[in-house]
Structures are given as C-alpha cells and as structure tokens.
mmCIF file of C-alpha atoms and ligand atoms in Angstrom:
data_model
loop_
_atom_site.group_PDB
_atom_site.id
_atom_site.type_symbol
_atom_site.label_atom_id
_atom_site.label_comp_id
_atom_site.label_asym_id
_atom_site.label_seq_id
_atom_site.Cartn_x
_atom_site.Cartn_y
_atom_site.Cartn_z
ATOM 1 C CA UNK A 1 -22.512 56.246 -54.027
ATOM 2 C CA UNK A 2 -25.707 56.829 -55.750
ATOM 3 C CA UNK A 3 -27.770 60.176 -55.175
ATOM 4 C CA UNK A 4 -31.616 60.305 -56.061
ATOM 5 C CA UNK A 5 -32.619 64.355 -56.264
ATOM 6 C CA UNK A 6 -35.764 63.876 -54.602
ATOM 7 C CA UNK A 7 -32.971 63.239 -51.539
ATOM 8 C CA UNK A 8 -32.465 67.052 -51.721
ATOM 9 C CA UNK A 9 -35.659 68.281 -49.968
ATOM 10 C CA UNK A 10 -35.997 71.236 -50.949
ATOM 11 C CA UNK A 11 -36.865 74.503 -47.932
ATOM 12 C CA UNK A 12 -40.543 74.921 -49.624
ATOM 13 C CA UNK A 13 -40.886 71.085 -48.941
ATOM 14 C CA UNK A 14 -39.932 70.823 -45.437
ATOM 15 C CA UNK A 15 -41.713 74.448 -45.498
ATOM 16 C CA UNK A 16 -45.402 73.074 -45.898
ATOM 17 C CA UNK A 17 -44.293 69.741 -44.343
ATOM 18 C CA UNK A 18 -43.776 71.592 -41.242
ATOM 19 C CA UNK A 19 -46.805 74.421 -42.570
ATOM 20 C CA UNK A 20 -49.378 71.369 -42.729
ATOM 21 C CA UNK A 21 -48.540 69.899 -39.346
ATOM 22 C CA UNK A 22 -49.126 72.883 -37.372
ATOM 23 C CA UNK A 23 -52.619 73.164 -39.453
ATOM 24 C CA UNK A 24 -53.087 69.592 -38.009
ATOM 25 C CA UNK A 25 -52.389 70.879 -34.573
ATOM 26 C CA UNK A 26 -54.663 73.916 -34.897
ATOM 27 C CA UNK A 27 -57.558 71.822 -35.719
ATOM 28 C CA UNK A 28 -56.799 69.407 -33.422
ATOM 29 C CA UNK A 29 -56.653 72.996 -30.603
ATOM 30 C CA UNK A 30 -60.135 73.700 -31.307
ATOM 31 C CA UNK A 31 -61.533 70.357 -30.242
ATOM 32 C CA UNK A 32 -59.371 69.691 -27.679
ATOM 33 C CA UNK A 33 -61.449 69.882 -24.423
ATOM 34 C CA UNK A 34 -58.549 71.945 -23.055
ATOM 35 C CA UNK A 35 -56.488 74.031 -24.282
ATOM 36 C CA UNK A 36 -53.049 72.391 -23.167
ATOM 37 C CA UNK A 37 -52.318 70.324 -26.541
ATOM 38 C CA UNK A 38 -52.839 73.315 -28.216
ATOM 39 C CA UNK A 39 -50.347 75.665 -26.024
ATOM 40 C CA UNK A 40 -47.883 72.843 -25.595
ATOM 41 C CA UNK A 41 -47.844 73.039 -29.666
ATOM 42 C CA UNK A 42 -47.532 76.725 -29.767
ATOM 43 C CA UNK A 43 -45.150 77.486 -26.996
ATOM 44 C CA UNK A 44 -42.017 77.527 -28.710
ATOM 45 C CA UNK A 45 -43.558 79.166 -32.179
ATOM 46 C CA UNK A 46 -43.621 82.615 -29.388
ATOM 47 C CA UNK A 47 -40.144 82.108 -28.528
ATOM 48 C CA UNK A 48 -37.673 84.754 -29.209
ATOM 49 C CA UNK A 49 -34.561 83.837 -31.615
ATOM 50 C CA UNK A 50 -32.669 81.065 -32.443
ATOM 51 C CA UNK A 51 -36.072 79.326 -32.484
ATOM 52 C CA UNK A 52 -36.649 79.441 -36.174
ATOM 53 C CA UNK A 53 -33.484 82.116 -37.630
ATOM 54 C CA UNK A 54 -33.002 81.223 -41.134
ATOM 55 C CA UNK A 55 -29.247 80.845 -42.247
ATOM 56 C CA UNK A 56 -27.743 81.393 -45.816
ATOM 57 C CA UNK A 57 -26.053 78.686 -47.201
ATOM 58 C CA UNK A 58 -24.787 77.256 -50.270
ATOM 59 C CA UNK A 59 -26.628 73.443 -50.917
ATOM 60 C CA UNK A 60 -24.502 70.462 -51.944
ATOM 61 C CA UNK A 61 -24.719 67.233 -53.300
ATOM 62 C CA UNK A 62 -25.910 64.225 -50.246
ATOM 63 C CA UNK A 63 -23.794 61.617 -49.819
ATOM 64 C CA UNK A 64 -26.375 59.242 -49.581
ATOM 65 C CA UNK A 65 -27.619 55.730 -50.273
ATOM 66 C CA UNK A 66 -30.483 56.042 -53.147
ATOM 67 C CA UNK A 67 -32.606 54.326 -49.786
ATOM 68 C CA UNK A 68 -32.098 57.440 -46.977
ATOM 69 C CA UNK A 69 -34.449 59.890 -46.669
ATOM 70 C CA UNK A 70 -33.981 62.804 -44.256
ATOM 71 C CA UNK A 71 -34.912 62.177 -40.917
ATOM 72 C CA UNK A 72 -37.762 63.854 -39.370
ATOM 73 C CA UNK A 73 -37.077 67.985 -38.258
ATOM 74 C CA UNK A 74 -39.256 66.824 -35.504
ATOM 75 C CA UNK A 75 -37.079 63.520 -34.574
ATOM 76 C CA UNK A 76 -33.966 65.175 -35.399
ATOM 77 C CA UNK A 77 -35.157 68.063 -32.680
ATOM 78 C CA UNK A 78 -37.074 65.637 -30.182
ATOM 79 C CA UNK A 79 -35.147 62.948 -29.784
ATOM 80 C CA UNK A 80 -31.957 64.173 -28.341
ATOM 81 C CA UNK A 81 -28.656 62.857 -26.206
ATOM 82 C CA UNK A 82 -27.619 65.767 -24.568
ATOM 83 C CA UNK A 83 -26.792 64.263 -21.209
ATOM 84 C CA UNK A 84 -26.168 67.535 -18.850
ATOM 85 C CA UNK A 85 -29.919 68.286 -19.289
ATOM 86 C CA UNK A 86 -31.781 64.634 -19.151
ATOM 87 C CA UNK A 87 -30.836 60.929 -19.834
ATOM 88 C CA UNK A 88 -34.177 60.793 -21.334
ATOM 89 C CA UNK A 89 -34.261 61.495 -25.192
ATOM 90 C CA UNK A 90 -37.496 63.077 -24.965
ATOM 91 C CA UNK A 91 -37.373 65.467 -22.361
ATOM 92 C CA UNK A 92 -34.103 66.856 -23.079
ATOM 93 C CA UNK A 93 -35.769 69.930 -25.982
ATOM 94 C CA UNK A 94 -37.785 71.306 -23.256
ATOM 95 C CA UNK A 95 -35.336 70.911 -20.423
ATOM 96 C CA UNK A 96 -32.567 72.748 -22.445
ATOM 97 C CA UNK A 97 -34.962 75.337 -23.622
ATOM 98 C CA UNK A 98 -33.766 77.698 -20.884
ATOM 99 C CA UNK A 99 -30.162 77.871 -22.472
ATOM 100 C CA UNK A 100 -28.633 80.995 -23.324
ATOM 101 C CA UNK A 101 -26.941 81.145 -26.134
ATOM 102 C CA UNK A 102 -26.427 84.758 -27.019
ATOM 103 C CA UNK A 103 -23.918 86.495 -26.287
ATOM 104 C CA UNK A 104 -21.592 82.888 -26.371
ATOM 105 C CA UNK A 105 -18.106 82.311 -27.025
ATOM 106 C CA UNK A 106 -15.465 80.372 -27.995
ATOM 107 C CA UNK A 107 -11.537 80.182 -26.711
ATOM 108 C CA UNK A 108 -9.324 78.495 -29.021
ATOM 109 C CA UNK A 109 -6.133 78.438 -27.729
ATOM 110 C CA UNK A 110 -3.269 75.972 -26.723
ATOM 111 C CA UNK A 111 -0.495 75.089 -29.366
ATOM 112 C CA UNK A 112 -1.431 77.814 -31.818
ATOM 113 C CA UNK A 113 0.444 81.134 -33.035
ATOM 114 C CA UNK A 114 -2.370 82.963 -32.938
ATOM 115 C CA UNK A 115 -5.115 81.750 -29.674
ATOM 116 C CA UNK A 116 -7.899 83.914 -29.771
ATOM 117 C CA UNK A 117 -11.950 84.184 -27.820
ATOM 118 C CA UNK A 118 -14.149 84.478 -31.097
ATOM 119 C CA UNK A 119 -18.048 85.582 -31.048
ATOM 120 C CA UNK A 120 -20.078 83.038 -32.011
ATOM 121 C CA UNK A 121 -21.706 85.654 -34.316
ATOM 122 C CA UNK A 122 -18.232 86.099 -35.590
ATOM 123 C CA UNK A 123 -17.372 82.291 -36.500
ATOM 124 C CA UNK A 124 -21.199 82.016 -38.102
ATOM 125 C CA UNK A 125 -19.442 84.307 -40.062
ATOM 126 C CA UNK A 126 -15.399 83.195 -40.176
ATOM 127 C CA UNK A 127 -16.713 80.290 -44.434
ATOM 128 C CA UNK A 128 -19.536 80.114 -46.524
ATOM 129 C CA UNK A 129 -22.049 77.866 -44.672
ATOM 130 C CA UNK A 130 -22.962 74.672 -46.645
ATOM 131 C CA UNK A 131 -25.405 72.538 -45.933
ATOM 132 C CA UNK A 132 -24.109 68.674 -45.484
ATOM 133 C CA UNK A 133 -26.158 65.577 -45.336
ATOM 134 C CA UNK A 134 -24.756 63.193 -42.729
ATOM 135 C CA UNK A 135 -26.013 60.117 -41.651
ATOM 136 C CA UNK A 136 -25.261 59.805 -37.232
ATOM 137 C CA UNK A 137 -24.741 56.879 -35.942
ATOM 138 C CA UNK A 138 -25.515 56.602 -31.937
ATOM 139 C CA UNK A 139 -23.001 53.730 -29.858
ATOM 140 C CA UNK A 140 -26.497 52.633 -28.790
ATOM 141 C CA UNK A 141 -27.577 51.692 -31.731
ATOM 142 C CA UNK A 142 -29.926 54.171 -33.550
ATOM 143 C CA UNK A 143 -29.325 56.398 -36.216
ATOM 144 C CA UNK A 144 -30.857 59.286 -38.143
ATOM 145 C CA UNK A 145 -29.900 61.315 -41.345
ATOM 146 C CA UNK A 146 -29.629 64.881 -40.682
ATOM 147 C CA UNK A 147 -28.815 68.274 -42.888
ATOM 148 C CA UNK A 148 -26.785 69.927 -40.652
ATOM 149 C CA UNK A 149 -25.984 73.369 -41.757
ATOM 150 C CA UNK A 150 -21.624 74.509 -41.342
ATOM 151 C CA UNK A 151 -18.469 74.757 -41.745
ATOM 152 C CA UNK A 152 -15.172 72.849 -41.637
ATOM 153 C CA UNK A 153 -13.639 72.350 -38.516
ATOM 154 C CA UNK A 154 -10.275 73.391 -40.604
ATOM 155 C CA UNK A 155 -11.460 76.673 -41.423
ATOM 156 C CA UNK A 156 -11.193 77.729 -37.538
ATOM 157 C CA UNK A 157 -8.037 75.802 -36.994
ATOM 158 C CA UNK A 158 -6.110 77.479 -39.843
ATOM 159 C CA UNK A 159 -7.114 81.000 -38.702
ATOM 160 C CA UNK A 160 -5.598 80.161 -35.663
ATOM 161 C CA UNK A 161 -2.803 78.535 -36.940
ATOM 162 C CA UNK A 162 -1.492 75.031 -34.863
ATOM 163 C CA UNK A 163 2.131 74.679 -34.188
ATOM 164 C CA UNK A 164 3.968 71.727 -35.168
ATOM 165 C CA UNK A 165 3.432 70.275 -31.945
ATOM 166 C CA UNK A 166 0.152 69.737 -32.416
ATOM 167 C CA UNK A 167 -1.220 66.462 -32.946
ATOM 168 C CA UNK A 168 -4.623 66.816 -31.064
ATOM 169 C CA UNK A 169 -7.772 68.738 -30.940
ATOM 170 C CA UNK A 170 -9.785 68.842 -27.766
ATOM 171 C CA UNK A 171 -13.554 70.381 -27.200
ATOM 172 C CA UNK A 172 -15.025 71.348 -24.229
ATOM 173 C CA UNK A 173 -18.789 72.087 -23.814
ATOM 174 C CA UNK A 174 -20.807 74.884 -21.625
ATOM 175 C CA UNK A 175 -20.451 73.804 -17.622
ATOM 176 C CA UNK A 176 -23.337 75.737 -15.952
ATOM 177 C CA UNK A 177 -24.995 73.463 -13.431
ATOM 178 C CA UNK A 178 -27.365 76.799 -13.041
ATOM 179 C CA UNK A 179 -28.997 76.040 -16.691
ATOM 180 C CA UNK A 180 -27.745 72.267 -16.670
ATOM 181 C CA UNK A 181 -29.880 70.097 -14.221
ATOM 182 C CA UNK A 182 -27.143 67.030 -14.561
ATOM 183 C CA UNK A 183 -24.257 69.094 -13.634
ATOM 184 C CA UNK A 184 -25.334 69.709 -10.408
ATOM 185 C CA UNK A 185 -24.365 66.875 -7.270
ATOM 186 C CA UNK A 186 -26.762 64.219 -6.776
ATOM 187 C CA UNK A 187 -26.943 61.977 -4.206
ATOM 188 C CA UNK A 188 -24.708 59.222 -5.699
ATOM 189 C CA UNK A 189 -22.050 62.050 -7.079
ATOM 190 C CA UNK A 190 -22.071 63.655 -10.092
ATOM 191 C CA UNK A 191 -23.679 61.278 -13.871
ATOM 192 C CA UNK A 192 -20.817 62.310 -15.642
ATOM 193 C CA UNK A 193 -17.494 63.882 -15.358
ATOM 194 C CA UNK A 194 -18.491 67.990 -16.347
ATOM 195 C CA UNK A 195 -17.794 69.449 -18.108
ATOM 196 C CA UNK A 196 -18.388 66.795 -21.243
ATOM 197 C CA UNK A 197 -15.403 66.768 -23.255
ATOM 198 C CA UNK A 198 -14.313 64.944 -26.701
ATOM 199 C CA UNK A 199 -11.071 64.945 -28.462
ATOM 200 C CA UNK A 200 -9.355 64.041 -31.904
ATOM 201 C CA UNK A 201 -6.501 63.858 -33.514
ATOM 202 C CA UNK A 202 -5.006 66.856 -35.413
ATOM 203 C CA UNK A 203 -5.543 65.029 -39.009
ATOM 204 C CA UNK A 204 -9.578 63.838 -38.320
ATOM 205 C CA UNK A 205 -9.663 66.949 -37.220
ATOM 206 C CA UNK A 206 -8.479 69.096 -40.293
ATOM 207 C CA UNK A 207 -10.213 66.222 -42.616
ATOM 208 C CA UNK A 208 -13.114 68.349 -45.226
ATOM 209 C CA UNK A 209 -16.127 65.556 -43.259
ATOM 210 C CA UNK A 210 -15.357 67.390 -39.851
ATOM 211 C CA UNK A 211 -17.298 70.282 -39.760
ATOM 212 C CA UNK A 212 -18.376 72.993 -36.960
ATOM 213 C CA UNK A 213 -22.190 73.239 -37.438
ATOM 214 C CA UNK A 214 -24.178 75.861 -36.386
ATOM 215 C CA UNK A 215 -27.417 74.964 -38.092
ATOM 216 C CA UNK A 216 -29.460 72.169 -39.349
ATOM 217 C CA UNK A 217 -32.818 72.086 -41.222
ATOM 218 C CA UNK A 218 -31.817 75.724 -42.404
ATOM 219 C CA UNK A 219 -31.865 76.964 -39.431
ATOM 220 C CA UNK A 220 -30.023 77.996 -36.531
ATOM 221 C CA UNK A 221 -29.367 75.554 -34.094
ATOM 222 C CA UNK A 222 -31.558 74.991 -30.775
ATOM 223 C CA UNK A 223 -29.944 74.227 -27.883
ATOM 224 C CA UNK A 224 -30.832 70.710 -27.769
ATOM 225 C CA UNK A 225 -29.029 70.136 -31.069
ATOM 226 C CA UNK A 226 -26.077 71.317 -29.079
ATOM 227 C CA UNK A 227 -26.517 75.916 -30.296
ATOM 228 C CA UNK A 228 -25.196 77.687 -30.666
ATOM 229 C CA UNK A 229 -22.079 75.245 -31.582
ATOM 230 C CA UNK A 230 -20.711 71.909 -31.987
ATOM 231 C CA UNK A 231 -18.492 69.663 -33.508
ATOM 232 C CA UNK A 232 -20.108 66.931 -36.325
ATOM 233 C CA UNK A 233 -18.094 63.872 -37.559
ATOM 234 C CA UNK A 234 -19.885 62.115 -39.272
ATOM 235 C CA UNK A 235 -17.811 58.804 -38.836
ATOM 236 C CA UNK A 236 -17.553 58.292 -35.425
ATOM 237 C CA UNK A 237 -20.462 57.233 -33.023
ATOM 238 C CA UNK A 238 -22.704 60.275 -31.797
ATOM 239 C CA UNK A 239 -21.240 60.737 -28.276
ATOM 240 C CA UNK A 240 -17.584 62.469 -30.512
ATOM 241 C CA UNK A 241 -20.145 65.076 -32.212
ATOM 242 C CA UNK A 242 -19.742 67.538 -28.423
ATOM 243 C CA UNK A 243 -22.470 69.936 -28.465
ATOM 244 C CA UNK A 244 -22.023 73.421 -27.409
ATOM 245 C CA UNK A 245 -18.691 74.215 -27.577
ATOM 246 C CA UNK A 246 -17.199 76.773 -24.997
ATOM 247 C CA UNK A 247 -13.604 75.857 -26.022
ATOM 248 C CA UNK A 248 -10.807 74.546 -28.406
ATOM 249 C CA UNK A 249 -7.982 73.198 -27.636
ATOM 250 C CA UNK A 250 -4.691 72.077 -29.337
ATOM 251 C CA UNK A 251 -2.873 69.815 -27.777
ATOM 252 C CA UNK A 252 0.371 67.237 -28.737
ATOM 253 C CA UNK A 253 -0.835 64.641 -25.464
ATOM 254 C CA UNK A 254 -4.063 62.927 -26.569
ATOM 255 C CA UNK A 255 -7.264 65.295 -24.044
ATOM 256 C CA UNK A 256 -8.867 63.215 -21.772
ATOM 257 C CA UNK A 257 -12.795 62.446 -22.498
ATOM 258 C CA UNK A 258 -16.035 62.548 -20.719
ATOM 259 C CA UNK A 259 -17.188 58.739 -22.120
ATOM 260 C CA UNK A 260 -13.817 57.278 -21.966
ATOM 261 C CA UNK A 261 -12.866 58.677 -18.487
ATOM 262 C CA UNK A 262 -16.751 57.059 -17.449
ATOM 263 C CA UNK A 263 -15.599 53.388 -19.148
ATOM 264 C CA UNK A 264 -12.711 53.311 -20.836
ATOM 265 C CA UNK A 265 -13.687 49.760 -22.078
ATOM 266 C CA UNK A 266 -17.059 50.544 -23.738
ATOM 267 C CA UNK A 267 -15.754 53.863 -24.983
ATOM 268 C CA UNK A 268 -12.615 54.180 -27.021
ATOM 269 C CA UNK A 269 -10.765 57.627 -28.062
ATOM 270 C CA UNK A 270 -11.079 56.938 -31.629
ATOM 271 C CA UNK A 271 -14.735 55.323 -31.633
ATOM 272 C CA UNK A 272 -14.902 55.296 -35.337
ATOM 273 C CA UNK A 273 -18.411 53.704 -35.888
ATOM 274 C CA UNK A 274 -17.175 49.461 -36.642
ATOM 275 C CA UNK A 275 -19.863 46.507 -36.785
ATOM 276 C CA UNK A 276 -17.164 44.152 -36.767
ATOM 277 C CA UNK A 277 -16.568 45.615 -33.299
ATOM 278 C CA UNK A 278 -19.100 44.720 -30.884
ATOM 279 C CA UNK A 279 -19.950 46.964 -27.479
ATOM 280 C CA UNK A 280 -18.907 44.977 -24.698
ATOM 281 C CA UNK A 281 -22.680 45.125 -24.155
ATOM 282 C CA UNK A 282 -23.810 44.879 -27.765
ATOM 283 C CA UNK A 283 -23.686 44.190 -30.908
ATOM 284 C CA UNK A 284 -23.165 46.736 -33.521
ATOM 285 C CA UNK A 285 -23.819 45.291 -36.321
ATOM 286 C CA UNK A 286 -26.733 46.785 -37.107
ATOM 287 C CA UNK A 287 -28.892 49.788 -36.554
ATOM 288 C CA UNK A 288 -32.277 50.953 -35.598
ATOM 289 C CA UNK A 289 -32.570 54.234 -38.415
ATOM 290 C CA UNK A 290 -35.573 56.433 -35.711
ATOM 291 C CA UNK A 291 -37.933 56.623 -38.113
ATOM 292 C CA UNK A 292 -37.675 52.457 -40.308
ATOM 293 C CA UNK A 293 -38.932 49.671 -39.094
ATOM 294 C CA UNK A 294 -36.239 47.277 -40.320
ATOM 295 C CA UNK A 295 -32.965 47.515 -38.795
ATOM 296 C CA UNK A 296 -30.532 48.616 -41.543
ATOM 297 C CA UNK A 297 -26.010 47.210 -41.371
ATOM 298 C CA UNK A 298 -24.055 49.523 -39.639
ATOM 299 C CA UNK A 299 -21.715 50.732 -41.894
ATOM 300 C CA UNK A 300 -17.460 50.497 -41.540
ATOM 301 C CA UNK A 301 -16.719 54.187 -40.464
ATOM 302 C CA UNK A 302 -20.559 54.680 -41.016
ATOM 303 C CA UNK A 303 -20.434 54.530 -44.505
ATOM 304 C CA UNK A 304 -17.716 57.522 -44.920
ATOM 305 C CA UNK A 305 -14.282 54.277 -45.323
ATOM 306 C CA UNK A 306 -14.036 55.799 -49.081
ATOM 307 C CA UNK A 307 -13.481 58.962 -47.311
ATOM 308 C CA UNK A 308 -11.533 58.661 -44.135
ATOM 309 C CA UNK A 309 -10.125 54.438 -44.012
ATOM 310 C CA UNK A 310 -6.932 56.643 -45.623
ATOM 311 C CA UNK A 311 -6.354 57.788 -41.688
ATOM 312 C CA UNK A 312 -6.064 54.732 -40.098
ATOM 313 C CA UNK A 313 -3.972 52.627 -42.494
ATOM 314 C CA UNK A 314 -1.528 50.355 -40.576
ATOM 315 C CA UNK A 315 -4.000 50.737 -36.989
ATOM 316 C CA UNK A 316 -5.280 48.028 -35.506
ATOM 317 C CA UNK A 317 -8.884 49.034 -34.858
ATOM 318 C CA UNK A 318 -10.107 46.204 -32.990
ATOM 319 C CA UNK A 319 -7.549 47.564 -30.274
ATOM 320 C CA UNK A 320 -8.321 51.332 -31.425
ATOM 321 C CA UNK A 321 -11.864 50.765 -30.609
HETATM 322 N N1 MTE B 401 -22.409 68.392 -24.725
HETATM 323 C C1 MTE B 401 -22.827 67.046 -25.197
HETATM 324 N N2 MTE B 401 -22.475 66.890 -26.261
HETATM 325 C C2 MTE B 401 -22.831 65.309 -26.404
HETATM 326 C C3 MTE B 401 -23.523 64.695 -25.794
HETATM 327 C C4 MTE B 401 -24.062 64.613 -24.326
HETATM 328 O O1 MTE B 401 -24.601 64.324 -23.431
HETATM 329 N N3 MTE B 401 -23.874 66.686 -23.951
HETATM 330 N N4 MTE B 401 -24.480 63.372 -26.318
HETATM 331 C C5 MTE B 401 -23.304 62.725 -27.545
HETATM 332 C C6 MTE B 401 -24.382 61.698 -28.022
HETATM 333 S S1 MTE B 401 -24.330 60.615 -27.157
HETATM 334 C C7 MTE B 401 -24.933 61.690 -29.150
HETATM 335 S S2 MTE B 401 -25.268 60.664 -29.943
HETATM 336 C C8 MTE B 401 -25.127 63.303 -29.713
HETATM 337 C C9 MTE B 401 -26.602 63.593 -30.019
HETATM 338 O O2 MTE B 401 -26.637 64.575 -30.643
HETATM 339 P P1 MTE B 401 -28.532 64.892 -31.623
HETATM 340 O O3 MTE B 401 -29.238 65.225 -29.676
HETATM 341 O O4 MTE B 401 -27.754 66.426 -31.646
HETATM 342 O O5 MTE B 401 -28.623 64.287 -32.248
HETATM 343 O O6 MTE B 401 -24.503 64.262 -29.017
HETATM 344 C C10 MTE B 401 -23.188 64.084 -28.493
HETATM 345 N N5 MTE B 401 -22.620 64.996 -28.122
HETATM 346 MO MO1 MO B 402 -24.417 58.743 -28.945
#
C-alpha cells in the first residue's frame, strides 16, 4: 500500500481550515437576522476542556490507499452512532455534551494477575500516544477515515498480566441513565441491553492494530466519539469499537455483546468487515465513504487483511460472521 505525503494532514493545515470555517461563521453571524446561528456556532468553543485540548503524539505512517482522504473534522464529530444518546446521528454530539468525562476510572480485572483501577489520566500517560489513521466501516454501510490518537490496547493489558486461562476481553461502556436518555425505560422497554458491551478474542485484543483511543485530530476525544476512552478495531464493523469504557474484563468464556444479544442473526461476535457476507437485510459489498459521491467497494477485513487474516486461518468466515 502506497501513501502520498499529502495524505498526512499537518495540524497547521486542519487548524487553518477550522480557522477559515470559524471566520466564515463570524461573517455569517454578523449578517444573520437573529444571533441564533452565531450562538450555535460559538457555544461549543466556549465550553471547558476537553474540547480542543491538544495532545502530544507521535505521527506514524498512515496505511491508506493513494485516493483516500481524512473525513472532515465536522463529520467525524458531528455524524455519530452512540445509541445511549440518540439513534439520530446528527443529534448525538449535542446530547452527549453533558456527559462528564472527569473524574473517570477504568476497572481492569477478571483473569489477570494484577487487577487495577486506573484513573483516565494515568491511562493517557501509560504509553506513548500515536496518531493512527484508520478507515472505519459501519455495519450500516457508511465509512470514514479518522486520525485517532491512542496506543495499543496490548500496553494496558500487559500491565495487568493476563492469566493463561484468559481467552477473551470484554469492554463495558458507561451506564448512566441520568445523562444517557436511551438508557431510561421507555414505553416499549429499553432500546438495547445496557450497559453497551463488546468483546474480542484475546489475540485480536493484543493485535498491534487494536488501539485504545483517547483523541482524534490531535485533540482529546469529544463525548460523541466515546470520550474519554474507547477501543478502536479497524478491521471490524464499527459496533465492535465500544465508546466511553469504564470496565475491561479478561475472561475464559466468550462475553455477551450488546448487538449480538439484540439480533444474533444480524450481528455476529466476530463482525469482521467482509464484503462476501451480507447482512440479512442488505449487501455489504460497497460502502458510502462520508464526504464522497461514488460508493467504494468494501474490502475484506476493511483493507487490513495482510495484517489480520492469519488470526482467522482455518475458520469459516461465513458461519463465524
Ligand atoms: N457505547 C457505545 N459504543 C459504540 C456505539 C454505541 O451506540 N454505544 N456505536 C458503535 C457504532 S455502531 C459505530 S459505527 C461507532 C461509531 O463511532 P464514531 O461515532 O466515533 O464514528 O461506535 C460504536 N461504539
Ligand atoms: Mo456502526
């Protein structure tokens, strides 16, 4: 795979792009009949940290095709799946704004020699932060290219020393019905089984492509993207990448996962991106890359086959979907 140097967006460039958008917004605000649009535009900027909190990180070579580009900051932070807040992607960012991401602890335990409750700021300093530009494919058929900031999940797992009996890793997202409207019981019960839970096989979790993300576009994660900590598994459908994690548990048995519990025929445990395995209600052969006009073909393991295919050798990917 071949990378153009132009694919690596220097911070100055996207900052100046954002400055341009801000200036355009200012002009618009001064022309607007009411100040509503103006206030809408500036409100997020006047919020306290973590919005805009810059991170120090190492820039590494992105593994993208020559014709792939970063999805805009506005789309990455404005078009989100985070069902705890809303099923309407454009509404998530605003609704998630009240979520408090400090103080925040992550309980890491289960089949480990050294279980530990980590403070989020300790996790951020656990390993050098790297930029990882990954293509992300949602099971619904859209995709993005996101410059995550994070470090391999392996670095955290090594700290707690998994026992030889540990075969799976379970992730649990925040449960807080006070701030997450969809966790409250509605007339028809609850939308999903909360808290949101996901899981990986231990070898998948230890793979160098699997990261814990704490930021994107050079800044700390915003709530809508899963602040303050989420897992990112780029060769699997987006739902495996659990947001706002509070608990990581090593287990001998395969964990129950939210989407698999909801619709086992539609959402398998593996959820590897695979154009040859259709979702029961739609094909997975192509995808709409957000910001592009033509659909792109979906690639086996989301384009990361070279690095991850060996994890599944001898497995039937049609039955283990
Ligand atoms: N806790 C939690 N994690 C979640 C989800 C969710 O609803 N709740 N949605 C998943 C899905 S379906 C996708 S596609 C990605 C979207 O991540 P993004 O909004 O940062 O692009 O988050 C995943 N992680
Ligand atoms: Mo998704």
